[in-house]
Every structure is written in C-alpha cells, then in structure tokens.
Amino acid sequence: MGLKDGRWLTFRSRNFPRPWPIALRAVATTLVFSLACVALGAYALRQLGEPLRRLTEASRHVGEAPVSPIAVEGPNDIVELGRAFNDMQRRIAGLIEDQAKAMEALSHDLRTPLARLTLAADYIEPDDIKVLVADNTHELDAMLRSLADWLRAQHSASTAEEVDLPSLINGVVARWPDKVRYEGDKTLVVTTHRGPLEQALIRLIDNAVRFGGQAKVRLVDGPDGPLIEVLDHGPGLTEEAMARIYEPFFRGDAARARDTGGFGLGIPTAERLIKRFGGKLVIGNREGGGVSAKVWPPIPNPLS
C-alpha cells in the first residue's frame, strides 16, 4: 500500500492454506456424510422391511406346517397386517384339521360295515365268490387305513427330541431283512421329530421295495445336515409320472395294477409328514435306473 512519503508497504502472509486443499476437505466431508446417511437409511429400511420378510416366509408354509404366529411389530399398518395374517393362519389350520378329522371319522365308520362283510363272506357260496368278496373287503379296509394315515398327517403333532439316526433307520430296515440294506455311520445323534420321520421312512422304503424289488438306505452327514437316501433298483419313472409323484392316489404304474398293492398315498403321506415339521423330501430318477428319495430330516432351528 502507498505511504504519504511515496514509499510502498508490502505485506506477505505465511502458512495461509491454498483454496484447493479446502475444497478437497469439503468434498470429502460431504461424501462421508452422504455415505453415512445412505447407510443409515438402508439400515432403517431393512428394519422396517423385516416384518414383511417374516410374513412372506410364513406365508410359504401356511397349511403345511403347524401354526406358528409371526411376531407382530413395526409400523401400525404392518402390525395390523401381521395380526390379520395370524388370524387367517389359525382359520385355515382349523378348516384343514376339521376336514381331515371328519374324513378320518368317516373312514373309521366305514370299516365297521366292511368288518361285517368280511365275517359274512365266510358263509358265501361258492368258494370263488367268497374269495372275491373277502379280497375286496380287505382291499377297501387297507385303502381306508391309508387314507386315514394321509389325513392324520395334515394335523399330526410332534415334539423334537434327540434321535440316533442309524438306530432309527436300522429299526425300520429290519422290517425287510432280506430286501433292504443300510449304509452309513454307526451313530449320528440329531434333534429331530422321531415319529414323523420314522413313519415317512417306512412308507418310502415300502414303496421302493414294492416297485423295485430291493432297496438301499444310505445316511450321509453333508454340509446341509444329515441326508437319508432311499434307493431302489426299479425301472424309474417317466417325466409325467415324476411331475405327479406327490399327488394323492397317483400311482407310477400306468395300469394301476393291483398286484403291486398300494393306493398312491405312501409318498404323499411321507412328504406331508416331513414337510410339516420343516424337513425336505426330493424324489428323482437315478442314473442307470431306479428312483432316489432324498430326505433331509426336520431339524428345529435353535434360534426359533
């Protein structure tokens, strides 16, 4: 700056920051703040969406698994939706159970006149007619028993317990000492539903022996948990039959021949027993012939 005597006074500032570093710090601060806001918003959205995810998962098992009310929490609209879903779930389960019990009672009552017909068949002449009547009454009685088992599987109850899978499997395999063999560990203890698993294996192995002549049961402790495989040596199934294998009263043999027995309820009953408590059943053709039934036993979630 100019002075009165004509001289100039000069100033120089030291350690004064340049504009560019200031801009960089401002950009970095804004970016960090924006990322923090995005992360906070994503977390908030995830927390708000958790009740909807639980509702979606529960809706996939309505009518298959025992009634398990979902936790009702979150915004008011979500709370009301959760309450309505729980009410709907209870009503559907009640309708299914009432229908199954009514059909069970009917099948039980029908066995009474069938028993009378069986007794009366002893007095029928000639002998060929007597045999025809007796065979048909026995077949109808077996069909009603299979139907009752299938209906009962819709609302059966069970409590999880510690089970030694090899011991359980060997107990089932002992029903067919000359036709079924076991391969796998000598001991493997898991917490599962003994009754439903045992009944499902009985039906799967019976089906394998009935249509394959012989069967092999294999136990593998894999990454997804214990896996039980029921392998038969039959001709396998066509794609059409495989697509309908879980349908009640469907039989893989096209002619529905009576010489093989069964009423097409063994596999549907097994599937219902396993799925009801959180297990999994997958049936498919084996390479080289035969059918494989893979069972992942129902293992309760320790966090549930």
PDB file of C-alpha atoms in Angstrom:
ATOM      1  CA  MET A   1       0.000   0.000   0.000  1.00  0.00           C
ATOM      2  CA  GLY A   2       1.235   3.514  -0.752  1.00  0.00           C
ATOM      3  CA  LEU A   3       2.528   5.707   2.042  1.00  0.00           C
ATOM      4  CA  LYS A   4       2.423   9.574   2.192  1.00  0.00           C
ATOM      5  CA  ASP A   5       6.129   9.878   1.604  1.00  0.00           C
ATOM      6  CA  GLY A   6       5.827   7.965  -1.673  1.00  0.00           C
ATOM      7  CA  ARG A   7       7.129   4.704  -0.442  1.00  0.00           C
ATOM      8  CA  TRP A   8       5.263   1.346  -0.623  1.00  0.00           C
ATOM      9  CA  LEU A   9       4.484  -1.004   2.260  1.00  0.00           C
ATOM     10  CA  THR A  10       4.354  -4.658   1.239  1.00  0.00           C
ATOM     11  CA  PHE A  11       2.583  -7.481   3.175  1.00  0.00           C
ATOM     12  CA  ARG A  12       3.181 -11.211   2.802  1.00  0.00           C
ATOM     13  CA  SER A  13       1.127 -13.896   4.694  1.00  0.00           C
ATOM     14  CA  ARG A  14       2.830 -17.115   5.701  1.00  0.00           C
ATOM     15  CA  ASN A  15       1.188 -20.618   6.212  1.00  0.00           C
ATOM     16  CA  PHE A  16      -2.075 -19.450   4.633  1.00  0.00           C
ATOM     17  CA  PRO A  17      -3.855 -22.546   3.130  1.00  0.00           C
ATOM     18  CA  ARG A  18      -4.478 -22.600  -0.574  1.00  0.00           C
ATOM     19  CA  PRO A  19      -8.121 -22.835  -1.838  1.00  0.00           C
ATOM     20  CA  TRP A  20      -7.694 -26.314  -3.406  1.00  0.00           C
ATOM     21  CA  PRO A  21      -6.997 -28.248  -0.156  1.00  0.00           C
ATOM     22  CA  ILE A  22     -10.008 -26.527   1.408  1.00  0.00           C
ATOM     23  CA  ALA A  23     -12.204 -27.716  -1.481  1.00  0.00           C
ATOM     24  CA  LEU A  24     -10.895 -31.268  -1.149  1.00  0.00           C
ATOM     25  CA  ARG A  25     -11.718 -31.338   2.548  1.00  0.00           C
ATOM     26  CA  ALA A  26     -15.196 -30.004   1.869  1.00  0.00           C
ATOM     27  CA  VAL A  27     -15.830 -32.645  -0.806  1.00  0.00           C
ATOM     28  CA  ALA A  28     -14.507 -35.430   1.434  1.00  0.00           C
ATOM     29  CA  THR A  29     -16.644 -34.283   4.358  1.00  0.00           C
ATOM     30  CA  THR A  30     -19.748 -34.110   2.158  1.00  0.00           C
ATOM     31  CA  LEU A  31     -19.048 -37.550   0.726  1.00  0.00           C
ATOM     32  CA  VAL A  32     -18.567 -39.146   4.148  1.00  0.00           C
ATOM     33  CA  PHE A  33     -21.743 -37.503   5.433  1.00  0.00           C
ATOM     34  CA  SER A  34     -23.693 -38.698   2.375  1.00  0.00           C
ATOM     35  CA  LEU A  35     -22.440 -42.272   2.748  1.00  0.00           C
ATOM     36  CA  ALA A  36     -23.362 -42.242   6.427  1.00  0.00           C
ATOM     37  CA  CYS A  37     -26.869 -41.028   5.554  1.00  0.00           C
ATOM     38  CA  VAL A  38     -27.266 -43.728   2.873  1.00  0.00           C
ATOM     39  CA  ALA A  39     -26.069 -46.445   5.278  1.00  0.00           C
ATOM     40  CA  LEU A  40     -28.430 -45.197   7.989  1.00  0.00           C
ATOM     41  CA  GLY A  41     -31.320 -45.089   5.521  1.00  0.00           C
ATOM     42  CA  ALA A  42     -30.563 -48.611   4.257  1.00  0.00           C
ATOM     43  CA  TYR A  43     -30.457 -49.925   7.822  1.00  0.00           C
ATOM     44  CA  ALA A  44     -33.754 -48.201   8.638  1.00  0.00           C
ATOM     45  CA  LEU A  45     -35.395 -49.646   5.510  1.00  0.00           C
ATOM     46  CA  ARG A  46     -34.106 -53.116   6.364  1.00  0.00           C
ATOM     47  CA  GLN A  47     -35.506 -52.860   9.863  1.00  0.00           C
ATOM     48  CA  LEU A  48     -38.849 -51.666   8.516  1.00  0.00           C
ATOM     49  CA  GLY A  49     -38.910 -54.498   5.968  1.00  0.00           C
ATOM     50  CA  GLU A  50     -38.052 -57.281   8.445  1.00  0.00           C
ATOM     51  CA  PRO A  51     -41.714 -57.877   9.468  1.00  0.00           C
ATOM     52  CA  LEU A  52     -42.662 -58.149   5.779  1.00  0.00           C
ATOM     53  CA  ARG A  53     -39.896 -60.674   5.175  1.00  0.00           C
ATOM     54  CA  ARG A  54     -41.092 -62.779   8.104  1.00  0.00           C
ATOM     55  CA  LEU A  55     -44.635 -62.549   6.781  1.00  0.00           C
ATOM     56  CA  THR A  56     -43.510 -63.657   3.317  1.00  0.00           C
ATOM     57  CA  GLU A  57     -41.614 -66.639   4.731  1.00  0.00           C
ATOM     58  CA  ALA A  58     -44.516 -67.665   6.942  1.00  0.00           C
ATOM     59  CA  SER A  59     -46.989 -67.439   4.050  1.00  0.00           C
ATOM     60  CA  ARG A  60     -44.990 -70.070   2.140  1.00  0.00           C
ATOM     61  CA  HIS A  61     -45.780 -72.658   4.826  1.00  0.00           C
ATOM     62  CA  VAL A  62     -49.445 -71.908   5.518  1.00  0.00           C
ATOM     63  CA  GLY A  63     -51.362 -75.188   5.526  1.00  0.00           C
ATOM     64  CA  GLU A  64     -48.201 -77.308   5.549  1.00  0.00           C
ATOM     65  CA  ALA A  65     -46.507 -76.699   8.891  1.00  0.00           C
ATOM     66  CA  PRO A  66     -48.055 -76.359  12.359  1.00  0.00           C
ATOM     67  CA  VAL A  67     -49.475 -72.935  13.130  1.00  0.00           C
ATOM     68  CA  SER A  68     -46.643 -70.593  14.126  1.00  0.00           C
ATOM     69  CA  PRO A  69     -47.829 -66.997  14.721  1.00  0.00           C
ATOM     70  CA  ILE A  70     -45.423 -64.364  13.474  1.00  0.00           C
ATOM     71  CA  ALA A  71     -44.166 -61.573  15.731  1.00  0.00           C
ATOM     72  CA  VAL A  72     -46.395 -58.505  15.396  1.00  0.00           C
ATOM     73  CA  GLU A  73     -44.209 -55.372  15.417  1.00  0.00           C
ATOM     74  CA  GLY A  74     -43.306 -52.367  13.311  1.00  0.00           C
ATOM     75  CA  PRO A  75     -45.449 -49.512  11.984  1.00  0.00           C
ATOM     76  CA  ASN A  76     -49.183 -49.598  12.676  1.00  0.00           C
ATOM     77  CA  ASP A  77     -50.066 -50.846   9.186  1.00  0.00           C
ATOM     78  CA  ILE A  78     -47.566 -53.703   9.460  1.00  0.00           C
ATOM     79  CA  VAL A  79     -48.872 -54.587  12.931  1.00  0.00           C
ATOM     80  CA  GLU A  80     -52.445 -54.799  11.634  1.00  0.00           C
ATOM     81  CA  LEU A  81     -51.287 -56.891   8.664  1.00  0.00           C
ATOM     82  CA  GLY A  82     -49.452 -59.278  10.998  1.00  0.00           C
ATOM     83  CA  ARG A  83     -52.500 -59.696  13.220  1.00  0.00           C
ATOM     84  CA  ALA A  84     -54.731 -60.345  10.214  1.00  0.00           C
ATOM     85  CA  PHE A  85     -52.248 -62.924   8.891  1.00  0.00           C
ATOM     86  CA  ASN A  86     -52.120 -64.742  12.235  1.00  0.00           C
ATOM     87  CA  ASP A  87     -55.921 -64.865  12.348  1.00  0.00           C
ATOM     88  CA  MET A  88     -56.073 -66.143   8.778  1.00  0.00           C
ATOM     89  CA  GLN A  89     -53.436 -68.777   9.533  1.00  0.00           C
ATOM     90  CA  ARG A  90     -55.427 -70.058  12.508  1.00  0.00           C
ATOM     91  CA  ARG A  91     -58.659 -70.204  10.497  1.00  0.00           C
ATOM     92  CA  ILE A  92     -57.031 -72.101   7.617  1.00  0.00           C
ATOM     93  CA  ALA A  93     -55.382 -74.559  10.016  1.00  0.00           C
ATOM     94  CA  GLY A  94     -58.724 -75.056  11.766  1.00  0.00           C
ATOM     95  CA  LEU A  95     -60.539 -75.725   8.493  1.00  0.00           C
ATOM     96  CA  ILE A  96     -57.898 -78.226   7.364  1.00  0.00           C
ATOM     97  CA  GLU A  97     -57.940 -80.008  10.704  1.00  0.00           C
ATOM     98  CA  ASP A  98     -61.753 -80.146  10.838  1.00  0.00           C
ATOM     99  CA  GLN A  99     -61.905 -81.509   7.294  1.00  0.00           C
ATOM    100  CA  ALA A 100     -59.227 -84.119   8.000  1.00  0.00           C
ATOM    101  CA  LYS A 101     -60.882 -85.234  11.244  1.00  0.00           C
ATOM    102  CA  ALA A 102     -64.263 -85.514   9.539  1.00  0.00           C
ATOM    103  CA  MET A 103     -62.786 -87.703   6.800  1.00  0.00           C
ATOM    104  CA  GLU A 104     -60.913 -89.763   9.402  1.00  0.00           C
ATOM    105  CA  ALA A 105     -64.147 -90.363  11.304  1.00  0.00           C
ATOM    106  CA  LEU A 106     -65.911 -91.338   8.082  1.00  0.00           C
ATOM    107  CA  SER A 107     -63.181 -93.787   7.090  1.00  0.00           C
ATOM    108  CA  HIS A 108     -63.260 -95.271  10.603  1.00  0.00           C
ATOM    109  CA  ASP A 109     -67.034 -95.713  10.488  1.00  0.00           C
ATOM    110  CA  LEU A 110     -66.857 -97.326   7.058  1.00  0.00           C
ATOM    111  CA  ARG A 111     -64.610-100.047   8.440  1.00  0.00           C
ATOM    112  CA  THR A 112     -67.453-101.283  10.649  1.00  0.00           C
ATOM    113  CA  PRO A 113     -69.713-102.456   7.766  1.00  0.00           C
ATOM    114  CA  LEU A 114     -66.596-103.744   5.999  1.00  0.00           C
ATOM    115  CA  ALA A 115     -65.834-105.888   9.048  1.00  0.00           C
ATOM    116  CA  ARG A 116     -69.386-107.258   8.921  1.00  0.00           C
ATOM    117  CA  LEU A 117     -68.976-108.052   5.233  1.00  0.00           C
ATOM    118  CA  THR A 118     -65.717-109.850   5.982  1.00  0.00           C
ATOM    119  CA  LEU A 119     -67.454-112.016   8.568  1.00  0.00           C
ATOM    120  CA  ALA A 120     -70.379-112.638   6.256  1.00  0.00           C
ATOM    121  CA  ALA A 121     -68.003-113.713   3.464  1.00  0.00           C
ATOM    122  CA  ASP A 122     -67.302-116.927   5.369  1.00  0.00           C
ATOM    123  CA  TYR A 123     -70.888-118.042   4.694  1.00  0.00           C
ATOM    124  CA  ILE A 124     -70.943-117.207   0.987  1.00  0.00           C
ATOM    125  CA  GLU A 125     -71.030-119.964  -1.578  1.00  0.00           C
ATOM    126  CA  PRO A 126     -69.478-120.892  -3.941  1.00  0.00           C
ATOM    127  CA  ASP A 127     -65.883-120.515  -2.780  1.00  0.00           C
ATOM    128  CA  ASP A 128     -64.738-118.330  -5.687  1.00  0.00           C
ATOM    129  CA  ILE A 129     -67.377-115.716  -4.828  1.00  0.00           C
ATOM    130  CA  LYS A 130     -66.412-115.932  -1.164  1.00  0.00           C
ATOM    131  CA  VAL A 131     -62.757-115.299  -2.017  1.00  0.00           C
ATOM    132  CA  LEU A 132     -63.716-112.394  -4.303  1.00  0.00           C
ATOM    133  CA  VAL A 133     -65.803-110.707  -1.607  1.00  0.00           C
ATOM    134  CA  ALA A 134     -63.173-111.268   1.102  1.00  0.00           C
ATOM    135  CA  ASP A 135     -60.342-109.907  -1.055  1.00  0.00           C
ATOM    136  CA  ASN A 136     -62.284-106.782  -1.943  1.00  0.00           C
ATOM    137  CA  THR A 137     -63.292-106.058   1.651  1.00  0.00           C
ATOM    138  CA  HIS A 138     -59.662-106.459   2.767  1.00  0.00           C
ATOM    139  CA  GLU A 139     -58.553-104.104  -0.016  1.00  0.00           C
ATOM    140  CA  LEU A 140     -61.149-101.497   0.917  1.00  0.00           C
ATOM    141  CA  ASP A 141     -60.137-101.737   4.578  1.00  0.00           C
ATOM    142  CA  ALA A 142     -56.455-101.218   3.663  1.00  0.00           C
ATOM    143  CA  MET A 143     -57.411 -98.261   1.458  1.00  0.00           C
ATOM    144  CA  LEU A 144     -59.353 -96.630   4.297  1.00  0.00           C
ATOM    145  CA  ARG A 145     -56.434 -97.107   6.665  1.00  0.00           C
ATOM    146  CA  SER A 146     -54.057 -95.480   4.164  1.00  0.00           C
ATOM    147  CA  LEU A 147     -56.491 -92.606   3.685  1.00  0.00           C
ATOM    148  CA  ALA A 148     -56.761 -92.108   7.444  1.00  0.00           C
ATOM    149  CA  ASP A 149     -52.953 -92.005   7.768  1.00  0.00           C
ATOM    150  CA  TRP A 150     -52.715 -89.414   4.985  1.00  0.00           C
ATOM    151  CA  LEU A 151     -55.416 -87.254   6.551  1.00  0.00           C
ATOM    152  CA  ARG A 152     -53.886 -87.573  10.017  1.00  0.00           C
ATOM    153  CA  ALA A 153     -50.555 -86.331   8.659  1.00  0.00           C
ATOM    154  CA  GLN A 154     -52.200 -82.955   7.942  1.00  0.00           C
ATOM    155  CA  HIS A 155     -52.610 -82.150  11.627  1.00  0.00           C
ATOM    156  CA  SER A 156     -50.259 -84.511  13.434  1.00  0.00           C
ATOM    157  CA  ALA A 157     -48.314 -83.140  16.398  1.00  0.00           C
ATOM    158  CA  SER A 158     -44.777 -83.988  17.447  1.00  0.00           C
ATOM    159  CA  THR A 159     -42.081 -82.812  19.830  1.00  0.00           C
ATOM    160  CA  ALA A 160     -38.437 -82.676  18.782  1.00  0.00           C
ATOM    161  CA  GLU A 161     -36.074 -84.995  20.655  1.00  0.00           C
ATOM    162  CA  GLU A 162     -32.551 -86.370  20.375  1.00  0.00           C
ATOM    163  CA  VAL A 163     -32.529 -89.286  17.921  1.00  0.00           C
ATOM    164  CA  ASP A 164     -29.745 -91.619  16.833  1.00  0.00           C
ATOM    165  CA  LEU A 165     -30.461 -91.736  13.096  1.00  0.00           C
ATOM    166  CA  PRO A 166     -28.619 -95.015  12.320  1.00  0.00           C
ATOM    167  CA  SER A 167     -30.519 -96.757  15.116  1.00  0.00           C
ATOM    168  CA  LEU A 168     -33.843 -95.413  13.857  1.00  0.00           C
ATOM    169  CA  ILE A 169     -33.071 -96.380  10.243  1.00  0.00           C
ATOM    170  CA  ASN A 170     -31.932 -99.888  11.189  1.00  0.00           C
ATOM    171  CA  GLY A 171     -35.144-100.354  13.142  1.00  0.00           C
ATOM    172  CA  VAL A 172     -37.152 -99.510  10.035  1.00  0.00           C
ATOM    173  CA  VAL A 173     -34.942-101.562   7.703  1.00  0.00           C
ATOM    174  CA  ALA A 174     -35.438-104.619   9.932  1.00  0.00           C
ATOM    175  CA  ARG A 175     -38.977-104.883   8.554  1.00  0.00           C
ATOM    176  CA  TRP A 176     -37.461-106.098   5.261  1.00  0.00           C
ATOM    177  CA  PRO A 177     -34.456-108.165   6.385  1.00  0.00           C
ATOM    178  CA  ASP A 178     -33.762-109.770   3.013  1.00  0.00           C
ATOM    179  CA  LYS A 179     -34.629-106.865   0.726  1.00  0.00           C
ATOM    180  CA  VAL A 180     -33.211-103.704   2.296  1.00  0.00           C
ATOM    181  CA  ARG A 181     -29.696-102.907   3.494  1.00  0.00           C
ATOM    182  CA  TYR A 182     -28.268 -99.896   5.289  1.00  0.00           C
ATOM    183  CA  GLU A 183     -25.082 -97.974   4.528  1.00  0.00           C
ATOM    184  CA  GLY A 184     -23.709 -95.127   6.615  1.00  0.00           C
ATOM    185  CA  ASP A 185     -22.453 -94.050  10.021  1.00  0.00           C
ATOM    186  CA  LYS A 186     -22.886 -96.271  13.049  1.00  0.00           C
ATOM    187  CA  THR A 187     -24.010 -93.371  15.193  1.00  0.00           C
ATOM    188  CA  LEU A 188     -25.265 -89.865  14.419  1.00  0.00           C
ATOM    189  CA  VAL A 189     -27.363 -88.113  17.052  1.00  0.00           C
ATOM    190  CA  VAL A 190     -29.507 -85.166  15.975  1.00  0.00           C
ATOM    191  CA  THR A 191     -32.516 -83.349  17.367  1.00  0.00           C
ATOM    192  CA  THR A 192     -35.487 -84.163  15.169  1.00  0.00           C
ATOM    193  CA  HIS A 193     -39.068 -85.454  15.171  1.00  0.00           C
ATOM    194  CA  ARG A 194     -38.779 -89.213  15.619  1.00  0.00           C
ATOM    195  CA  GLY A 195     -42.376 -90.286  14.929  1.00  0.00           C
ATOM    196  CA  PRO A 196     -42.992 -88.404  11.669  1.00  0.00           C
ATOM    197  CA  LEU A 197     -39.519 -89.266  10.326  1.00  0.00           C
ATOM    198  CA  GLU A 198     -39.934 -92.954  11.127  1.00  0.00           C
ATOM    199  CA  GLN A 199     -43.385 -93.154   9.539  1.00  0.00           C
ATOM    200  CA  ALA A 200     -42.146 -91.339   6.439  1.00  0.00           C
ATOM    201  CA  LEU A 201     -39.193 -93.719   6.043  1.00  0.00           C
ATOM    202  CA  ILE A 202     -41.483 -96.754   6.419  1.00  0.00           C
ATOM    203  CA  ARG A 203     -43.604 -95.543   3.520  1.00  0.00           C
ATOM    204  CA  LEU A 204     -40.664 -94.589   1.311  1.00  0.00           C
ATOM    205  CA  ILE A 205     -38.872 -97.901   1.850  1.00  0.00           C
ATOM    206  CA  ASP A 206     -42.091 -99.876   1.386  1.00  0.00           C
ATOM    207  CA  ASN A 207     -42.656 -98.053  -1.893  1.00  0.00           C
ATOM    208  CA  ALA A 208     -39.067 -98.772  -3.009  1.00  0.00           C
ATOM    209  CA  VAL A 209     -39.374-102.488  -2.184  1.00  0.00           C
ATOM    210  CA  ARG A 210     -42.823-102.735  -3.738  1.00  0.00           C
ATOM    211  CA  PHE A 211     -41.791-101.343  -7.109  1.00  0.00           C
ATOM    212  CA  GLY A 212     -38.044-102.011  -7.131  1.00  0.00           C
ATOM    213  CA  GLY A 213     -37.821-105.422  -5.504  1.00  0.00           C
ATOM    214  CA  GLN A 214     -34.892-104.370  -3.302  1.00  0.00           C
ATOM    215  CA  ALA A 215     -33.686-101.126  -1.783  1.00  0.00           C
ATOM    216  CA  LYS A 216     -30.713 -99.487  -0.111  1.00  0.00           C
ATOM    217  CA  VAL A 217     -30.863 -96.829   2.598  1.00  0.00           C
ATOM    218  CA  ARG A 218     -27.842 -94.552   2.850  1.00  0.00           C
ATOM    219  CA  LEU A 219     -27.094 -91.962   5.542  1.00  0.00           C
ATOM    220  CA  VAL A 220     -24.721 -89.082   4.772  1.00  0.00           C
ATOM    221  CA  ASP A 221     -23.798 -86.195   7.076  1.00  0.00           C
ATOM    222  CA  GLY A 222     -23.438 -83.447   4.481  1.00  0.00           C
ATOM    223  CA  PRO A 223     -22.966 -79.660   4.557  1.00  0.00           C
ATOM    224  CA  ASP A 224     -26.744 -79.149   4.624  1.00  0.00           C
ATOM    225  CA  GLY A 225     -27.189 -81.540   7.533  1.00  0.00           C
ATOM    226  CA  PRO A 226     -27.955 -85.268   7.667  1.00  0.00           C
ATOM    227  CA  LEU A 227     -29.248 -86.732   4.399  1.00  0.00           C
ATOM    228  CA  ILE A 228     -31.098 -90.049   4.190  1.00  0.00           C
ATOM    229  CA  GLU A 229     -31.342 -91.613   0.734  1.00  0.00           C
ATOM    230  CA  VAL A 230     -33.717 -94.443  -0.148  1.00  0.00           C
ATOM    231  CA  LEU A 231     -32.519 -96.016  -3.403  1.00  0.00           C
ATOM    232  CA  ASP A 232     -34.389 -98.699  -5.326  1.00  0.00           C
ATOM    233  CA  HIS A 233     -33.470-100.810  -8.351  1.00  0.00           C
ATOM    234  CA  GLY A 234     -36.683-100.451 -10.318  1.00  0.00           C
ATOM    235  CA  PRO A 235     -37.235 -99.110 -13.839  1.00  0.00           C
ATOM    236  CA  GLY A 236     -37.614 -95.496 -12.718  1.00  0.00           C
ATOM    237  CA  LEU A 237     -40.433 -93.109 -13.568  1.00  0.00           C
ATOM    238  CA  THR A 238     -41.436 -91.197 -16.670  1.00  0.00           C
ATOM    239  CA  GLU A 239     -41.299 -87.398 -16.671  1.00  0.00           C
ATOM    240  CA  GLU A 240     -45.104 -87.246 -16.473  1.00  0.00           C
ATOM    241  CA  ALA A 241     -45.181 -89.611 -13.500  1.00  0.00           C
ATOM    242  CA  MET A 242     -42.369 -87.725 -11.769  1.00  0.00           C
ATOM    243  CA  ALA A 243     -44.284 -84.452 -12.132  1.00  0.00           C
ATOM    244  CA  ARG A 244     -47.272 -86.013 -10.324  1.00  0.00           C
ATOM    245  CA  ILE A 245     -45.422 -88.151  -7.795  1.00  0.00           C
ATOM    246  CA  TYR A 246     -46.654 -86.117  -4.788  1.00  0.00           C
ATOM    247  CA  GLU A 247     -50.323 -86.181  -5.841  1.00  0.00           C
ATOM    248  CA  PRO A 248     -52.609 -88.273  -3.597  1.00  0.00           C
ATOM    249  CA  PHE A 249     -53.874 -91.517  -5.186  1.00  0.00           C
ATOM    250  CA  PHE A 250     -51.455 -91.221  -8.109  1.00  0.00           C
ATOM    251  CA  ARG A 251     -49.549 -94.393  -8.941  1.00  0.00           C
ATOM    252  CA  GLY A 252     -46.448 -94.500 -11.099  1.00  0.00           C
ATOM    253  CA  ASP A 253     -47.512 -97.665 -12.893  1.00  0.00           C
ATOM    254  CA  ALA A 254     -49.753 -96.553 -15.745  1.00  0.00           C
ATOM    255  CA  ALA A 255     -52.099 -99.528 -15.491  1.00  0.00           C
ATOM    256  CA  ARG A 256     -52.549 -99.083 -11.692  1.00  0.00           C
ATOM    257  CA  ALA A 257     -52.035-102.822 -11.377  1.00  0.00           C
ATOM    258  CA  ARG A 258     -53.316-104.282  -8.138  1.00  0.00           C
ATOM    259  CA  ASP A 259     -50.612-106.930  -7.953  1.00  0.00           C
ATOM    260  CA  THR A 260     -48.146-104.325  -6.682  1.00  0.00           C
ATOM    261  CA  GLY A 261     -50.519-103.122  -3.983  1.00  0.00           C
ATOM    262  CA  GLY A 262     -50.585 -99.613  -2.599  1.00  0.00           C
ATOM    263  CA  PHE A 263     -53.073 -96.844  -3.176  1.00  0.00           C
ATOM    264  CA  GLY A 264     -50.889 -93.913  -4.227  1.00  0.00           C
ATOM    265  CA  LEU A 265     -50.800 -92.416  -0.725  1.00  0.00           C
ATOM    266  CA  GLY A 266     -47.407 -93.589   0.551  1.00  0.00           C
ATOM    267  CA  ILE A 267     -45.247 -90.827  -0.951  1.00  0.00           C
ATOM    268  CA  PRO A 268     -47.807 -88.012  -0.384  1.00  0.00           C
ATOM    269  CA  THR A 269     -48.109 -89.077   3.261  1.00  0.00           C
ATOM    270  CA  ALA A 270     -44.319 -89.215   3.656  1.00  0.00           C
ATOM    271  CA  GLU A 271     -43.913 -85.787   2.076  1.00  0.00           C
ATOM    272  CA  ARG A 272     -46.565 -84.284   4.315  1.00  0.00           C
ATOM    273  CA  LEU A 273     -45.027 -85.772   7.462  1.00  0.00           C
ATOM    274  CA  ILE A 274     -41.557 -84.479   6.589  1.00  0.00           C
ATOM    275  CA  LYS A 275     -42.545 -81.007   5.349  1.00  0.00           C
ATOM    276  CA  ARG A 276     -44.923 -80.382   8.242  1.00  0.00           C
ATOM    277  CA  PHE A 277     -42.039 -80.160  10.697  1.00  0.00           C
ATOM    278  CA  GLY A 278     -39.543 -78.371   8.463  1.00  0.00           C
ATOM    279  CA  GLY A 279     -37.842 -81.263   6.669  1.00  0.00           C
ATOM    280  CA  LYS A 280     -37.446 -81.793   2.945  1.00  0.00           C
ATOM    281  CA  LEU A 281     -38.165 -84.658   0.544  1.00  0.00           C
ATOM    282  CA  VAL A 282     -36.884 -84.770  -3.031  1.00  0.00           C
ATOM    283  CA  ILE A 283     -37.623 -87.701  -5.353  1.00  0.00           C
ATOM    284  CA  GLY A 284     -35.908 -88.214  -8.700  1.00  0.00           C
ATOM    285  CA  ASN A 285     -34.698 -90.815 -11.151  1.00  0.00           C
ATOM    286  CA  ARG A 286     -31.229 -92.308 -10.664  1.00  0.00           C
ATOM    287  CA  GLU A 287     -28.644 -92.572 -13.384  1.00  0.00           C
ATOM    288  CA  GLY A 288     -28.704 -96.131 -14.677  1.00  0.00           C
ATOM    289  CA  GLY A 289     -32.255 -96.808 -13.478  1.00  0.00           C
ATOM    290  CA  GLY A 290     -34.212 -96.697 -10.285  1.00  0.00           C
ATOM    291  CA  VAL A 291     -35.615 -93.938  -8.109  1.00  0.00           C
ATOM    292  CA  SER A 292     -33.916 -91.966  -5.358  1.00  0.00           C
ATOM    293  CA  ALA A 293     -35.821 -90.478  -2.421  1.00  0.00           C
ATOM    294  CA  LYS A 294     -33.671 -87.935  -0.546  1.00  0.00           C
ATOM    295  CA  VAL A 295     -34.822 -86.983   2.939  1.00  0.00           C
ATOM    296  CA  TRP A 296     -33.426 -84.101   4.954  1.00  0.00           C
ATOM    297  CA  PRO A 297     -34.824 -84.768   8.443  1.00  0.00           C
ATOM    298  CA  PRO A 298     -36.657 -81.927  10.146  1.00  0.00           C
ATOM    299  CA  ILE A 299     -34.079 -80.182  12.354  1.00  0.00           C
ATOM    300  CA  PRO A 300     -35.537 -77.487  14.637  1.00  0.00           C
ATOM    301  CA  ASN A 301     -33.909 -74.072  14.426  1.00  0.00           C
ATOM    302  CA  PRO A 302     -32.157 -73.419  17.772  1.00  0.00           C
ATOM    303  CA  LEU A 303     -32.934 -69.703  17.414  1.00  0.00           C
ATOM    304  CA  SER A 304     -36.660 -70.221  16.931  1.00  0.00           C
TER     305      SER A 304
END
